[in-house]
Amino acid sequence: MGLVREPLQAAPAPAVATETAPARHAVARPAPTTASRPIAVYAPPTDAIGCPTTEAVAGATSLQELQLAIQGCLACPLGPGRLKFVFGEGDPSARLLFVGEGPGRDEDLQGRPFVGKAGELLDKMIGAIGLRRDQTYIANVVKCRPPDNRTPTSEEAAACLGYLRRQIELIRPAVIVTLGATPLRELVGVSEGITRVRGQWKRVVVGGREIPVMPTFHPAYVLRQYTQDVRRAVWEDLKAAKEWADKAEGA
Ligand code: URA
């Protein structure tokens, strides 16, 4: 059937983490230094407000409850630097879930995912497969902006991953589209280059459910490499994801 691929047969089983709580205190401390200037070392708070408990995350029964439980999070060094916590947004029972890397400047200012230039392109990409943004759900690996828009460290991603996994449990999407290398690595456990693996179905198990994952390019990469080939590749990936989601809905 045209562009439809066979996700669950073709995908190799990824290594899957099963815990839903954020890894607390997962931030590596720098080695002691002999420099005379004192170095401020980030130490996560130990109270339940700055560092949401496992029970608060697992016990949230709706996205709103989850957001309330985690929006004050200071579990990693990104927390104190944020302007706004970017939880994610969209249809709470969306069939298609897009997962990006983390908020940039515009997202940090507005508290919403993908609202800058990359977001404009993501909206167009979603439109090209016949959907509106609000018919999908859009989230990120980390909820707070990394300084200078750098890639979040694995410790930062690990501190936030339980939140994303609980979001996925609550949304129960038919398909997850990972945007760029970071969500593919941190959520799915696949570290191969995105140019190599885009368009190839992967899978992740969340809350005991196996979910097909379609890796594609990050919209910011598409903006930098605005060629017909790259745009066509993304369109094909999204079309395959939508076709699978439609099929899963009918099943
Ligand atoms: N890039 C991302 O990965 N996420 C956003 O929300 C915005 C830009």
Coordinates of N, CA and C and ligand atoms in Angstrom, one line a residue:
M1 N 0.8 -1.2 0.0 CA 0.0 0.0 0.0 C 0.9 1.2 0.0
G2 N 1.3 1.7 -1.2 CA 2.0 2.9 -1.4 C 3.1 3.1 -0.3
L3 N 3.0 4.2 0.5 CA 4.1 4.5 1.4 C 4.0 3.8 2.7
V4 N 3.0 3.1 2.9 CA 2.9 2.5 4.3 C 3.9 1.4 4.5
R5 N 4.6 1.5 5.6 CA 5.6 0.5 5.9 C 5.1 -0.5 6.9
E6 N 5.9 -1.4 7.3 CA 5.4 -2.4 8.2 C 6.1 -2.2 9.6
P7 N 5.7 -1.3 10.4 CA 6.4 -0.9 11.6 C 6.7 -2.1 12.5
L8 N 5.7 -2.8 12.9 CA 6.0 -3.7 14.0 C 6.7 -5.0 13.5
Q9 N 6.7 -5.3 12.2 CA 7.5 -6.4 11.8 C 9.0 -6.0 11.5
A10 N 9.1 -4.8 10.9 CA 10.5 -4.4 10.5 C 11.3 -3.8 11.6
A11 N 10.7 -3.4 12.7 CA 11.5 -2.7 13.7 C 12.2 -3.6 14.6
P12 N 13.5 -3.4 14.8 CA 14.2 -4.2 15.8 C 13.8 -3.8 17.2
A13 N 13.8 -4.6 18.2 CA 13.4 -4.2 19.5 C 14.5 -3.3 20.1
P14 N 14.1 -2.1 20.4 CA 15.1 -1.2 21.1 C 15.2 -1.5 22.6
A15 N 16.3 -1.1 23.1 CA 16.5 -1.2 24.5 C 15.5 -0.2 25.2
V16 N 14.8 -0.7 26.1 CA 13.7 0.2 26.6 C 13.8 0.3 28.1
A17 N 13.7 1.6 28.6 CA 13.6 1.8 30.0 C 12.2 1.7 30.4
T18 N 11.8 1.2 31.6 CA 10.4 1.1 31.9 C 10.0 2.0 33.0
E19 N 10.9 2.6 33.8 CA 10.4 3.4 34.9 C 9.7 4.6 34.4
T20 N 8.8 5.1 35.2 CA 8.1 6.3 34.7 C 8.5 7.6 35.5
A21 N 9.2 7.4 36.6 CA 9.6 8.6 37.4 C 10.9 9.2 36.9
P22 N 11.1 10.5 37.0 CA 12.3 11.1 36.6 C 13.5 10.5 37.5
A23 N 14.6 10.5 36.9 CA 15.8 10.0 37.6 C 16.2 11.2 38.5
R24 N 15.9 11.1 39.8 CA 16.2 12.2 40.7 C 17.7 12.3 41.0
H25 N 18.2 13.4 41.2 CA 19.6 13.6 41.5 C 20.5 13.0 40.6
A26 N 20.1 12.9 39.3 CA 20.9 12.2 38.3 C 22.0 13.1 37.7
V27 N 22.2 14.3 38.3 CA 23.2 15.2 37.7 C 24.6 14.9 38.2
A28 N 25.5 14.7 37.2 CA 26.9 14.4 37.6 C 27.5 15.7 38.2
R29 N 28.2 15.5 39.3 CA 28.9 16.6 39.9 C 30.3 16.8 39.2
P30 N 30.7 18.0 39.0 CA 32.1 18.1 38.4 C 33.1 17.7 39.4
A31 N 34.3 17.2 38.9 CA 35.4 16.8 39.8 C 35.9 18.0 40.5
P32 N 36.4 17.7 41.8 CA 37.0 18.8 42.5 C 38.1 19.6 41.7
T33 N 38.1 20.9 42.0 CA 39.1 21.6 41.2 C 40.0 22.4 42.1
T34 N 41.2 22.7 41.6 CA 42.2 23.4 42.4 C 42.1 24.9 42.2
A35 N 41.2 25.3 41.2 CA 41.1 26.8 40.9 C 40.6 27.5 42.1
S36 N 41.1 28.8 42.3 CA 40.8 29.5 43.5 C 39.4 30.1 43.5
R37 N 38.8 30.3 42.3 CA 37.5 30.9 42.2 C 36.5 29.8 42.6
P38 N 35.5 30.1 43.5 CA 34.6 29.0 43.9 C 33.6 28.7 42.7
I39 N 33.3 27.5 42.6 CA 32.4 27.0 41.5 C 31.1 26.7 42.1
A40 N 30.0 27.3 41.6 CA 28.7 26.9 42.1 C 28.3 25.6 41.5
V41 N 28.0 24.6 42.4 CA 27.6 23.3 41.9 C 26.1 23.2 42.1
Y42 N 25.5 22.8 41.1 CA 24.0 22.6 41.2 C 23.7 21.4 42.1
A43 N 22.9 21.6 43.0 CA 22.4 20.5 43.9 C 20.9 20.5 43.8
P44 N 20.3 19.5 43.3 CA 18.8 19.4 43.3 C 18.2 19.5 44.6
P45 N 17.1 20.2 44.8 CA 16.4 20.3 46.1 C 15.9 18.9 46.5
T46 N 15.7 18.8 47.8 CA 15.2 17.5 48.3 C 13.8 17.6 48.6
D47 N 13.2 18.7 48.5 CA 11.7 18.8 48.8 C 10.9 18.4 47.7
A48 N 9.6 18.0 48.0 CA 8.7 17.5 47.0 C 8.2 18.6 46.0
I49 N 8.5 19.9 46.3 CA 8.0 20.9 45.4 C 9.0 21.1 44.3
G50 N 10.3 21.3 44.6 CA 11.3 21.5 43.6 C 11.6 20.2 42.8
C51 N 11.3 19.1 43.4 CA 11.7 17.8 42.8 C 10.5 16.9 42.9
P52 N 9.6 16.8 41.9 CA 8.4 16.1 42.1 C 8.6 14.6 42.4
T53 N 7.8 14.1 43.3 CA 8.0 12.7 43.7 C 7.6 11.7 42.6
T54 N 8.1 10.5 42.7 CA 7.7 9.4 41.8 C 6.2 9.2 41.8
E55 N 5.7 9.3 43.1 CA 4.2 9.0 43.3 C 3.4 10.1 42.6
A56 N 3.9 11.4 42.7 CA 3.1 12.5 42.1 C 3.1 12.3 40.6
V57 N 4.1 11.9 40.0 CA 4.2 11.7 38.5 C 3.3 10.5 38.1
A58 N 3.6 9.4 38.8 CA 2.8 8.2 38.4 C 1.3 8.3 38.7
G59 N 1.0 9.1 39.8 CA -0.4 9.2 40.2 C -1.2 10.2 39.5
A60 N -0.6 11.0 38.6 CA -1.3 12.0 37.8 C -2.2 11.2 36.8
T61 N -3.5 11.6 36.9 CA -4.4 10.8 36.0 C -4.9 11.6 34.8
S62 N -4.4 12.8 34.7 CA -4.7 13.6 33.5 C -3.4 14.5 33.2
L63 N -3.4 15.0 31.9 CA -2.2 15.8 31.6 C -2.2 17.1 32.5
Q64 N -3.4 17.6 32.8 CA -3.4 18.8 33.7 C -2.8 18.5 35.0
E65 N -3.2 17.4 35.6 CA -2.7 17.0 36.9 C -1.2 16.8 36.8
L66 N -0.7 16.2 35.7 CA 0.7 16.0 35.6 C 1.5 17.3 35.5
Q67 N 0.9 18.2 34.7 CA 1.6 19.5 34.6 C 1.7 20.2 35.9
L68 N 0.6 20.2 36.7 CA 0.6 20.8 38.0 C 1.6 20.2 38.9
A69 N 1.8 18.9 38.8 CA 2.7 18.2 39.6 C 4.2 18.5 39.3
I70 N 4.5 18.8 38.0 CA 5.9 18.9 37.6 C 6.3 20.3 37.2
Q71 N 5.4 21.2 37.1 CA 5.9 22.5 36.5 C 6.8 23.3 37.4
G72 N 6.9 22.9 38.6 CA 7.9 23.6 39.5 C 9.2 22.9 39.6
C73 N 9.4 21.9 38.7 CA 10.6 21.0 38.8 C 11.9 21.7 38.8
L74 N 12.8 21.3 39.7 CA 14.2 21.8 39.7 C 15.1 20.6 39.8
A75 N 14.7 19.5 39.2 CA 15.5 18.2 39.3 C 16.8 18.2 38.5
C76 N 17.0 19.2 37.6 CA 18.3 19.2 36.9 C 18.6 20.7 36.8
P77 N 19.9 21.0 36.3 CA 20.3 22.4 36.3 C 19.5 23.3 35.3
L78 N 18.7 22.7 34.4 CA 18.0 23.6 33.5 C 16.8 24.3 34.2
G79 N 16.3 23.7 35.3 CA 15.2 24.3 36.0 C 15.4 25.7 36.4
P80 N 16.4 26.0 37.1 CA 16.6 27.4 37.7 C 16.8 28.4 36.6
G81 N 17.2 28.0 35.4 CA 17.4 28.9 34.3 C 16.3 29.2 33.4
R82 N 15.2 28.5 33.6 CA 14.1 28.7 32.6 C 13.3 30.0 32.9
L83 N 12.6 30.5 31.9 CA 11.6 31.5 32.1 C 10.3 30.8 32.3
K84 N 10.0 29.9 31.4 CA 8.7 29.2 31.5 C 9.0 27.7 31.3
F85 N 8.2 26.9 32.0 CA 8.2 25.5 31.9 C 7.4 25.1 30.6
V86 N 7.9 24.3 29.7 CA 7.2 24.0 28.5 C 6.8 22.6 28.5
F87 N 5.5 22.4 29.0 CA 5.0 21.1 29.3 C 4.7 20.3 28.0
G88 N 4.2 21.0 27.0 CA 3.7 20.3 25.8 C 2.2 20.8 25.6
E89 N 1.7 20.5 24.4 CA 0.3 20.9 24.1 C -0.3 20.2 23.0
G90 N -1.6 20.2 22.9 CA -2.3 19.5 21.8 C -3.5 18.7 22.3
D91 N -3.9 17.8 21.4 CA -5.1 17.0 21.7 C -4.6 15.9 22.7
P92 N -5.3 15.9 23.9 CA -4.8 15.0 25.0 C -5.0 13.5 24.6
S93 N -5.8 13.2 23.5 CA -5.9 11.8 23.0 C -5.5 11.7 21.6
A94 N -4.4 12.5 21.2 CA -3.9 12.5 19.9 C -3.4 11.2 19.4
R95 N -3.6 10.8 18.2 CA -3.1 9.6 17.6 C -1.6 9.8 17.2
L96 N -1.2 11.0 16.9 CA 0.2 11.3 16.5 C 0.8 12.2 17.6
L97 N 1.9 11.7 18.1 CA 2.7 12.5 19.1 C 4.0 12.9 18.5
F98 N 4.3 14.2 18.4 CA 5.6 14.6 18.0 C 6.5 14.9 19.2
V99 N 7.7 14.4 19.2 CA 8.6 14.7 20.3 C 9.9 15.4 19.8
G100 N 10.1 16.6 20.2 CA 11.3 17.4 19.9 C 12.4 17.2 21.0
E101 N 13.3 18.1 20.9 CA 14.5 18.0 21.8 C 14.2 18.8 23.1
G102 N 14.0 20.1 22.9 CA 13.8 20.9 24.1 C 13.4 22.3 23.7
P103 N 12.9 23.1 24.6 CA 12.5 24.5 24.2 C 13.7 25.4 23.8
G104 N 13.4 26.2 22.8 CA 14.3 27.3 22.5 C 13.9 28.6 23.1
R105 N 14.4 29.7 22.5 CA 14.1 31.0 23.1 C 12.7 31.4 23.1
D106 N 12.0 31.2 21.9 CA 10.6 31.6 21.8 C 9.7 30.7 22.7
E107 N 10.1 29.4 22.8 CA 9.3 28.5 23.6 C 9.4 28.8 25.1
D108 N 10.7 29.2 25.5 CA 10.9 29.6 26.9 C 10.1 30.9 27.2
L109 N 10.0 31.8 26.3 CA 9.3 33.0 26.5 C 7.8 32.7 26.6
Q110 N 7.3 31.9 25.8 CA 5.8 31.7 25.7 C 5.3 30.5 26.5
G111 N 6.2 29.5 26.9 CA 5.8 28.4 27.6 C 5.0 27.4 26.7
R112 N 5.3 27.5 25.4 CA 4.6 26.5 24.5 C 5.7 25.9 23.6
P113 N 5.5 24.6 23.2 CA 6.5 24.0 22.3 C 6.4 24.4 20.9
F114 N 7.5 24.5 20.2 CA 7.6 24.7 18.8 C 6.7 25.9 18.3
V115 N 7.1 27.1 18.8 CA 6.4 28.3 18.4 C 7.3 29.3 17.6
G116 N 8.6 28.9 17.5 CA 9.5 29.8 16.8 C 9.5 29.4 15.3
K117 N 10.6 29.7 14.6 CA 10.7 29.4 13.2 C 10.6 27.9 12.9
A118 N 11.2 27.1 13.8 CA 11.1 25.6 13.6 C 9.7 25.2 13.8
G119 N 9.0 25.8 14.7 CA 7.6 25.5 14.9 C 6.7 25.9 13.7
E120 N 7.0 27.0 13.1 CA 6.2 27.4 11.9 C 6.4 26.3 10.9
L121 N 7.6 25.8 10.7 CA 7.8 24.8 9.7 C 7.1 23.5 10.1
L122 N 7.2 23.1 11.4 CA 6.5 21.9 11.9 C 5.0 22.0 11.6
D123 N 4.4 23.2 11.8 CA 3.0 23.3 11.5 C 2.7 23.0 10.0
K124 N 3.6 23.5 9.2 CA 3.5 23.3 7.7 C 3.6 21.8 7.4
M125 N 4.6 21.2 8.1 CA 4.8 19.7 7.9 C 3.5 19.0 8.3
I126 N 2.9 19.4 9.4 CA 1.7 18.7 9.8 C 0.6 18.9 8.8
G127 N 0.5 20.2 8.4 CA -0.5 20.6 7.4 C -0.4 19.7 6.1
A128 N 0.9 19.4 5.7 CA 1.1 18.7 4.5 C 0.6 17.3 4.5
I129 N 0.3 16.8 5.7 CA -0.3 15.4 5.8 C -1.8 15.5 6.2
G130 N -2.3 16.7 6.0 CA -3.8 16.8 6.2 C -4.3 17.0 7.6
L131 N -3.4 17.4 8.5 CA -3.8 17.6 9.9 C -3.5 19.0 10.3
R132 N -4.2 19.4 11.4 CA -3.8 20.7 12.1 C -3.0 20.3 13.3
R133 N -2.2 21.3 13.7 CA -1.3 21.1 14.9 C -2.2 20.6 16.1
D134 N -3.4 21.2 16.3 CA -4.1 20.9 17.5 C -4.8 19.5 17.4
Q135 N -4.6 18.9 16.3 CA -5.1 17.5 16.2 C -4.0 16.5 16.6
T136 N -2.8 17.0 16.9 CA -1.7 16.2 17.3 C -1.3 16.6 18.7
Y137 N -0.3 15.9 19.3 CA 0.3 16.4 20.5 C 1.7 16.7 20.3
I138 N 2.3 17.8 20.9 CA 3.7 18.1 20.7 C 4.3 18.3 22.0
A139 N 5.4 17.6 22.2 CA 6.1 17.6 23.5 C 7.6 17.6 23.2
N140 N 8.4 17.7 24.2 CA 9.9 17.7 24.1 C 10.5 16.7 25.1
V141 N 11.7 16.3 24.8 CA 12.5 15.5 25.8 C 12.7 16.3 27.1
V142 N 13.2 17.5 27.0 CA 13.3 18.3 28.2 C 12.3 19.5 28.2
K143 N 11.8 19.9 29.4 CA 10.8 20.9 29.4 C 11.3 22.3 29.7
C144 N 12.6 22.4 29.9 CA 13.2 23.7 30.2 C 14.3 24.0 29.2
R145 N 14.5 25.2 28.8 CA 15.4 25.6 27.8 C 16.9 25.3 28.2
P146 N 17.6 24.6 27.4 CA 19.0 24.5 27.6 C 19.7 25.8 27.2
P147 N 20.7 26.3 28.0 CA 21.4 27.5 27.7 C 21.9 27.5 26.3
D148 N 21.8 28.6 25.6 CA 22.2 28.8 24.2 C 21.7 27.7 23.3
N149 N 20.6 27.2 23.6 CA 19.9 26.1 22.8 C 20.8 24.9 22.5
R150 N 21.7 24.6 23.5 CA 22.6 23.5 23.3 C 21.7 22.2 23.4
T151 N 22.3 21.1 23.0 CA 21.6 19.8 23.1 C 21.6 19.5 24.6
P152 N 20.5 19.0 25.2 CA 20.5 18.6 26.6 C 21.4 17.5 26.8
T153 N 22.1 17.5 28.0 CA 22.9 16.4 28.4 C 22.1 15.2 28.7
S154 N 22.7 14.0 28.7 CA 22.0 12.8 29.0 C 21.4 12.8 30.4
E155 N 22.2 13.5 31.3 CA 21.7 13.6 32.7 C 20.4 14.5 32.7
E156 N 20.4 15.6 32.0 CA 19.2 16.5 31.9 C 18.1 15.7 31.3
A157 N 18.3 15.0 30.2 CA 17.3 14.2 29.6 C 16.7 13.1 30.5
A158 N 17.6 12.5 31.3 CA 17.2 11.4 32.2 C 16.3 12.0 33.3
A159 N 16.7 13.2 33.8 CA 15.9 13.8 34.8 C 14.5 14.1 34.4
C160 N 14.3 14.3 33.1 CA 13.0 14.7 32.5 C 12.2 13.6 31.9
L161 N 12.9 12.5 31.6 CA 12.3 11.5 30.8 C 11.0 10.8 31.4
G162 N 11.0 10.7 32.7 CA 9.8 10.1 33.4 C 8.6 11.0 33.1
Y163 N 8.8 12.3 32.9 CA 7.6 13.2 32.7 C 7.1 12.9 31.3
L164 N 8.0 12.8 30.3 CA 7.6 12.5 28.9 C 6.9 11.1 28.9
R165 N 7.5 10.1 29.6 CA 6.9 8.8 29.5 C 5.5 8.8 30.2
R166 N 5.3 9.6 31.2 CA 3.9 9.6 31.8 C 3.0 10.4 30.8
Q167 N 3.5 11.4 30.2 CA 2.6 12.0 29.1 C 2.2 11.0 28.1
I168 N 3.1 10.2 27.7 CA 2.8 9.2 26.6 C 1.8 8.2 27.2
E169 N 2.0 7.8 28.4 CA 1.0 6.9 29.0 C -0.4 7.5 29.0
L170 N -0.5 8.8 29.3 CA -1.8 9.4 29.4 C -2.4 9.7 28.0
I171 N -1.6 10.0 27.0 CA -2.1 10.3 25.7 C -2.4 9.1 24.9
R172 N -1.6 8.0 25.1 CA -1.7 6.8 24.4 C -1.8 7.0 22.9
P173 N -0.7 7.6 22.3 CA -0.7 7.8 20.9 C -0.6 6.5 20.1
A174 N -1.0 6.5 18.9 CA -0.9 5.3 18.0 C 0.6 5.3 17.5
V175 N 1.1 6.5 17.2 CA 2.5 6.6 16.6 C 3.2 7.8 17.3
I176 N 4.5 7.6 17.5 CA 5.3 8.7 17.9 C 6.3 9.1 16.8
V177 N 6.3 10.4 16.5 CA 7.3 10.9 15.5 C 8.4 11.6 16.3
T178 N 9.6 11.1 16.2 CA 10.7 11.8 16.9 C 11.4 12.7 15.9
L179 N 11.6 13.9 16.4 CA 12.2 15.0 15.5 C 13.7 15.2 15.9
G180 N 14.5 14.6 15.0 CA 16.0 14.8 15.2 C 16.5 13.6 16.1
A181 N 17.8 13.7 16.3 CA 18.5 12.6 17.0 C 18.3 12.5 18.5
T182 N 18.0 13.7 19.1 CA 17.9 13.6 20.6 C 16.7 12.8 21.1
P183 N 15.5 13.1 20.7 CA 14.4 12.2 21.2 C 14.6 10.8 20.8
L184 N 15.2 10.5 19.7 CA 15.4 9.1 19.2 C 16.3 8.4 20.2
R185 N 17.4 9.1 20.6 CA 18.4 8.5 21.5 C 17.8 8.4 22.9
E186 N 17.2 9.5 23.4 CA 16.9 9.5 24.8 C 15.6 8.8 25.1
L187 N 14.6 8.8 24.2 CA 13.4 8.1 24.5 C 13.4 6.7 24.0
V188 N 14.0 6.5 22.8 CA 13.9 5.1 22.1 C 15.2 4.3 22.3
G189 N 16.2 5.0 22.7 CA 17.5 4.3 22.9 C 18.3 4.0 21.6
V190 N 18.0 4.7 20.6 CA 18.7 4.5 19.3 C 19.6 5.6 19.0
S191 N 20.9 5.3 18.9 CA 21.9 6.4 18.8 C 22.5 6.5 17.4
E192 N 22.0 5.8 16.5 CA 22.5 5.9 15.1 C 22.2 7.3 14.5
G193 N 23.0 7.7 13.5 CA 22.8 9.0 12.9 C 21.4 9.1 12.3
I194 N 20.8 10.3 12.5 CA 19.4 10.5 12.0 C 19.3 10.4 10.5
T195 N 20.3 10.8 9.8 CA 20.3 10.7 8.3 C 20.2 9.2 7.9
R196 N 20.8 8.3 8.7 CA 20.8 6.9 8.4 C 19.4 6.3 8.8
V197 N 18.9 6.7 9.9 CA 17.7 5.9 10.4 C 16.4 6.6 10.1
R198 N 16.4 7.8 9.6 CA 15.1 8.4 9.4 C 14.3 7.6 8.4
G199 N 13.0 7.5 8.7 CA 12.1 6.8 7.8 C 12.0 5.3 8.1
Q200 N 12.8 4.8 9.1 CA 12.8 3.4 9.4 C 12.1 3.2 10.8
W201 N 11.1 2.4 10.8 CA 10.3 2.3 12.0 C 11.1 1.7 13.2
K202 N 10.9 2.3 14.3 CA 11.5 1.8 15.6 C 10.3 1.5 16.5
R203 N 10.6 1.2 17.7 CA 9.4 1.0 18.7 C 9.9 1.4 20.1
V204 N 9.0 1.7 20.9 CA 9.3 2.0 22.3 C 8.1 1.4 23.1
V205 N 8.4 0.8 24.3 CA 7.4 0.3 25.2 C 7.2 1.3 26.3
V206 N 6.0 1.8 26.4 CA 5.7 2.8 27.5 C 4.4 2.3 28.2
G207 N 4.4 2.2 29.5 CA 3.2 1.7 30.2 C 2.8 0.4 29.7
G208 N 3.7 -0.5 29.3 CA 3.3 -1.8 28.9 C 2.8 -1.9 27.5
R209 N 2.7 -0.7 26.8 CA 2.2 -0.7 25.4 C 3.4 -0.5 24.5
E210 N 3.4 -1.2 23.4 CA 4.5 -1.0 22.4 C 4.0 0.0 21.4
I211 N 4.7 1.0 21.2 CA 4.3 2.1 20.3 C 5.3 2.2 19.1
P212 N 4.8 2.2 17.9 CA 5.7 2.4 16.7 C 6.3 3.9 16.7
V213 N 7.5 4.0 16.4 CA 8.2 5.3 16.4 C 8.7 5.5 15.0
M214 N 8.4 6.7 14.4 CA 8.9 7.1 13.1 C 9.9 8.2 13.3
P215 N 11.2 7.9 13.1 CA 12.2 9.0 13.3 C 12.3 9.8 12.0
T216 N 12.3 11.1 12.2 CA 12.5 12.0 11.1 C 13.4 13.2 11.4
F217 N 13.7 14.0 10.5 CA 14.6 15.2 10.8 C 13.9 16.2 11.6
H218 N 14.7 16.9 12.4 CA 14.2 18.0 13.2 C 13.9 19.2 12.2
P219 N 12.8 19.9 12.5 CA 12.5 21.0 11.6 C 13.6 22.0 11.5
A220 N 14.3 22.2 12.5 CA 15.5 23.2 12.5 C 16.5 22.8 11.5
Y221 N 16.7 21.4 11.4 CA 17.6 20.9 10.4 C 17.1 21.1 9.0
V222 N 15.8 20.9 8.8 CA 15.1 21.1 7.5 C 15.3 22.6 7.1
L223 N 15.2 23.5 8.1 CA 15.4 24.9 7.7 C 16.8 25.2 7.3
R224 N 17.7 24.5 7.9 CA 19.1 24.7 7.5 C 19.4 24.0 6.1
Q225 N 18.8 22.9 5.9 CA 19.1 22.1 4.7 C 17.8 22.1 3.8
Y226 N 17.4 23.3 3.4 CA 16.1 23.4 2.8 C 16.1 22.9 1.3
T227 N 16.4 21.6 1.1 CA 16.5 21.1 -0.2 C 15.2 20.2 -0.5
Q228 N 15.0 20.0 -1.7 CA 13.8 19.2 -2.1 C 13.9 17.8 -1.5
D229 N 15.1 17.2 -1.5 CA 15.3 15.9 -1.0 C 14.9 15.8 0.5
V230 N 15.4 16.8 1.3 CA 15.2 16.7 2.7 C 13.7 16.9 3.0
R231 N 13.1 17.9 2.3 CA 11.7 18.1 2.5 C 10.8 16.9 2.1
R232 N 11.2 16.3 1.0 CA 10.4 15.1 0.6 C 10.6 14.0 1.6
A233 N 11.8 13.8 2.1 CA 12.0 12.8 3.1 C 11.1 12.9 4.3
V234 N 11.0 14.2 4.8 CA 10.2 14.4 6.0 C 8.7 14.2 5.7
W235 N 8.3 14.6 4.5 CA 6.9 14.4 4.1 C 6.6 12.9 4.0
E236 N 7.5 12.2 3.5 CA 7.3 10.7 3.4 C 7.2 10.1 4.8
D237 N 8.1 10.5 5.7 CA 8.1 10.0 7.0 C 6.7 10.3 7.7
L238 N 6.3 11.5 7.6 CA 5.1 12.0 8.3 C 3.9 11.3 7.7
K239 N 3.9 11.1 6.4 CA 2.8 10.4 5.7 C 2.7 9.0 6.2
A240 N 3.8 8.3 6.3 CA 3.8 6.9 6.7 C 3.3 6.9 8.2
A241 N 3.7 7.8 9.0 CA 3.3 7.9 10.4 C 1.8 8.1 10.4
K242 N 1.2 9.0 9.6 CA -0.2 9.2 9.7 C -1.0 8.0 9.2
E243 N -0.5 7.4 8.1 CA -1.2 6.2 7.6 C -1.2 5.1 8.6
W244 N -0.1 5.0 9.3 CA -0.1 3.9 10.4 C -1.1 4.3 11.5
A245 N -1.1 5.5 11.9 CA -2.0 6.0 12.9 C -3.5 5.8 12.5
D246 N -3.8 6.1 11.2 CA -5.2 5.9 10.7 C -5.5 4.5 10.7
K247 N -4.6 3.6 10.4 CA -4.9 2.2 10.3 C -5.1 1.7 11.8
A248 N -4.3 2.1 12.7 CA -4.4 1.7 14.1 C -5.7 2.1 14.6
E249 N -6.2 3.3 14.2 CA -7.5 3.8 14.7 C -8.6 3.0 14.3
G250 N -8.5 2.5 13.0 CA -9.6 1.7 12.4 C -9.6 0.3 13.0
A251 N -8.5 -0.1 13.5 CA -8.3 -1.6 13.9 C -9.1 -1.9 15.2
Ligands
URA1 N1 13.0 22.8 19.1 C1 12.6 21.7 19.8 O1 13.2 20.7 19.8 N2 11.5 21.9 20.6 C2 10.9 23.1 20.6 O2 9.9 23.2 21.4 C3 11.3 24.1 19.8 C4 12.4 24.0 19.1

